[in-house]
C-alpha positions as a printed Julia matrix, in Angstrom:
163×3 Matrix{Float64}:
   0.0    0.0     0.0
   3.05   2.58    0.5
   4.16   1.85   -2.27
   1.38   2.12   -4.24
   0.44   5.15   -2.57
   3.71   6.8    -3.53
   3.26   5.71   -7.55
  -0.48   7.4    -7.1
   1.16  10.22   -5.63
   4.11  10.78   -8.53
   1.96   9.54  -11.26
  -0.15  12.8   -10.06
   2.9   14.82   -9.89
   3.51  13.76  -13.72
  -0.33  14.92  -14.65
   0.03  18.08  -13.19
   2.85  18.93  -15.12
   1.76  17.67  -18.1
  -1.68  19.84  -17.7
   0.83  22.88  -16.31
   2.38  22.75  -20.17
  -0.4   21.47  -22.66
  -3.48  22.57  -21.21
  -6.3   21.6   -22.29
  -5.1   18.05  -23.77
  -7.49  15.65  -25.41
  -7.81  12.57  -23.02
  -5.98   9.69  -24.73
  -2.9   12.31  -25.5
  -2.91  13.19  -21.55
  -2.85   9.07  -21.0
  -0.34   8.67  -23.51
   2.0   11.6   -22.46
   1.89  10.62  -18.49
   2.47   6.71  -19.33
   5.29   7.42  -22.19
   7.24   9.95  -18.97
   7.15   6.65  -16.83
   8.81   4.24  -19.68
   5.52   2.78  -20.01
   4.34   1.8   -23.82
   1.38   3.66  -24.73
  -1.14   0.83  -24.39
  -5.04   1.33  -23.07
  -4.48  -0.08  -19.75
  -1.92   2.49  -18.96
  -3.81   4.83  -20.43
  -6.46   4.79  -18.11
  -4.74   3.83  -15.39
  -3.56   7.47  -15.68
  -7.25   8.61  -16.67
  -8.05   6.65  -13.18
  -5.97   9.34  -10.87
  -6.6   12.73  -13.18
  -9.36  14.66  -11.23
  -8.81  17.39  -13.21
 -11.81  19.19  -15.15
 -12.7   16.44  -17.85
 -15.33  18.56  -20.95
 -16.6   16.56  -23.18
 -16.98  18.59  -26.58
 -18.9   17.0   -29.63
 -14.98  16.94  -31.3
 -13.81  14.58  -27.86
 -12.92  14.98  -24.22
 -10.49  17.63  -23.18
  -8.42  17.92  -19.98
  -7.97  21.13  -18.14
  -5.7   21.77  -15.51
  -8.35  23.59  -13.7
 -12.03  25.78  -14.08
 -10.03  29.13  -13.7
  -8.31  27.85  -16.9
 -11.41  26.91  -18.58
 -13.2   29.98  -18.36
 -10.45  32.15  -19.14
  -9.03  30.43  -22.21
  -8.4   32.95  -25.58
  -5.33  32.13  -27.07
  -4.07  28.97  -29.11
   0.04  27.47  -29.68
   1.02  27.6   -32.91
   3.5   25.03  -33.34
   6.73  24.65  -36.15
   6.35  20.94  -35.89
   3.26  18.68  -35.98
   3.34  17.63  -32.19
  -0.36  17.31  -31.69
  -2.57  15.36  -34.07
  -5.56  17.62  -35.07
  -8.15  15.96  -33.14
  -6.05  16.47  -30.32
  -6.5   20.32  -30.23
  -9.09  21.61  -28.37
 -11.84  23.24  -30.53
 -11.64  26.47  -28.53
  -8.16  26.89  -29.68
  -8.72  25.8   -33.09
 -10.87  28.86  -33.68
  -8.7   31.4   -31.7
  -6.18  30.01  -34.19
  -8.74  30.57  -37.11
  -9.85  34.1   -35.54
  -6.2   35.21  -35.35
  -5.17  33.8   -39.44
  -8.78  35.83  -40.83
  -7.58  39.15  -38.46
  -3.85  38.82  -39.82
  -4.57  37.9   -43.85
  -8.43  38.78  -44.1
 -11.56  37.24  -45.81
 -10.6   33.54  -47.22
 -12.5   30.71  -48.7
 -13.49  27.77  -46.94
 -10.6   25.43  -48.01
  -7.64  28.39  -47.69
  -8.23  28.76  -44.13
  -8.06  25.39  -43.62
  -4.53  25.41  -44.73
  -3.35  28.49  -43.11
  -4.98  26.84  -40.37
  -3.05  23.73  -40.12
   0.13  25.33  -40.34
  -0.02  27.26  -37.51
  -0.13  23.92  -35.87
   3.17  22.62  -37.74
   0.41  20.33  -39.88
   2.0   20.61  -43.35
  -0.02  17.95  -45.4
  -3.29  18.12  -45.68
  -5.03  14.5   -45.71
  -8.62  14.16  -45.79
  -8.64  13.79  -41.97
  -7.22  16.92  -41.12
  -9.28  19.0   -44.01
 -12.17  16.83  -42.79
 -11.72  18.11  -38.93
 -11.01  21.77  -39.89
 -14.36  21.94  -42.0
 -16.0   20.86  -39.24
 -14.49  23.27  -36.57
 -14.87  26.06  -39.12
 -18.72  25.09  -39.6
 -18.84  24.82  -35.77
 -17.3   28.35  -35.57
 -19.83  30.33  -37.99
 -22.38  28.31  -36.15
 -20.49  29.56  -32.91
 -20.7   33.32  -34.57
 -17.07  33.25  -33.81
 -16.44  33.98  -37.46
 -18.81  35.15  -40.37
 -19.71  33.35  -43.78
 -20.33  35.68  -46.57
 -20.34  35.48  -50.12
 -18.0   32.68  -49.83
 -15.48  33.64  -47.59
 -15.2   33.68  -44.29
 -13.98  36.34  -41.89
 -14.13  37.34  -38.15
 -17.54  39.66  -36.78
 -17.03  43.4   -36.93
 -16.36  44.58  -33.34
């Protein structure tokens, strides 16, 4: 039990640091990151076995479950971390920051179609080929974001609300 008490206790050490740096982290990439730090492979039993001791803020969005490091975080959230090398599969991004990062591209370069932000999009996340996954989740974000009213469709193109 001491033992085992101590490897709950540093397992939660290794959570907390992971949610200090990546905040918020889709679930399986939270399991994956914590079990990888302890020379663990990244199987499902590890995976949850980590999922078992996070009692962080768990939000399930209809794009999966997200990881914050706390409710503060959560409701204070605006910004997104553009990245030079794909570190972070695209369904791995939290859909909040996924449209900050869309917000920020249509402030910076203006109106663009559909399938141009998309791009611009992915590269700010280091995501330099664009399979039918990735195009597939950015469509949908960007359709959840005009739904959202976080950005405007218009004659094609899409751009941020006037403020």
């Amino acid at each position: 039990p001491k033992t085992q008490n101590l490897l709950r206790s540093q397992v939660k050490e290794t959570i907390k640091a992971v949610l200090e740096k990546e905040s918020p982290i889709e679930q399986q990439r939270l399991g994956k990151l914590v079990a990888q730090a302890w020379g663990y492979r990244n199987g499902k039993n590890e995976r949850q076995f980590v999922l078992d001791h996070t009692h962080n803020f768990f939000e399930e969005t209809k794009f999966g479950t997200f990881v914050w490091e706390n409710s503060l975080q959560k409701n204070r959230f605006n910004t997104f971390y553009p990245s030079k090398k794909n570190h972070r599969k695209i369904d791995e991004i939290h859909p909040r920051e996924l449209i900050f990062a869309l917000q920020h591209v249509l402030e910076a370069l203006g109106p663009l179609d559909r399938d141009e932000a998309a791009k611009v999009l992915s590269k700010q996340f280091g995501i330099n080929r664009m399979t039918q996954k990735v195009k597939d989740h950015l469509q949908k974000i960007i359709i959840y974001a005009i739904q959202q009213n976080q950005v405007i469709s218009s004659k094609e193109k899409i751009t941020v609300p006037k403020k």
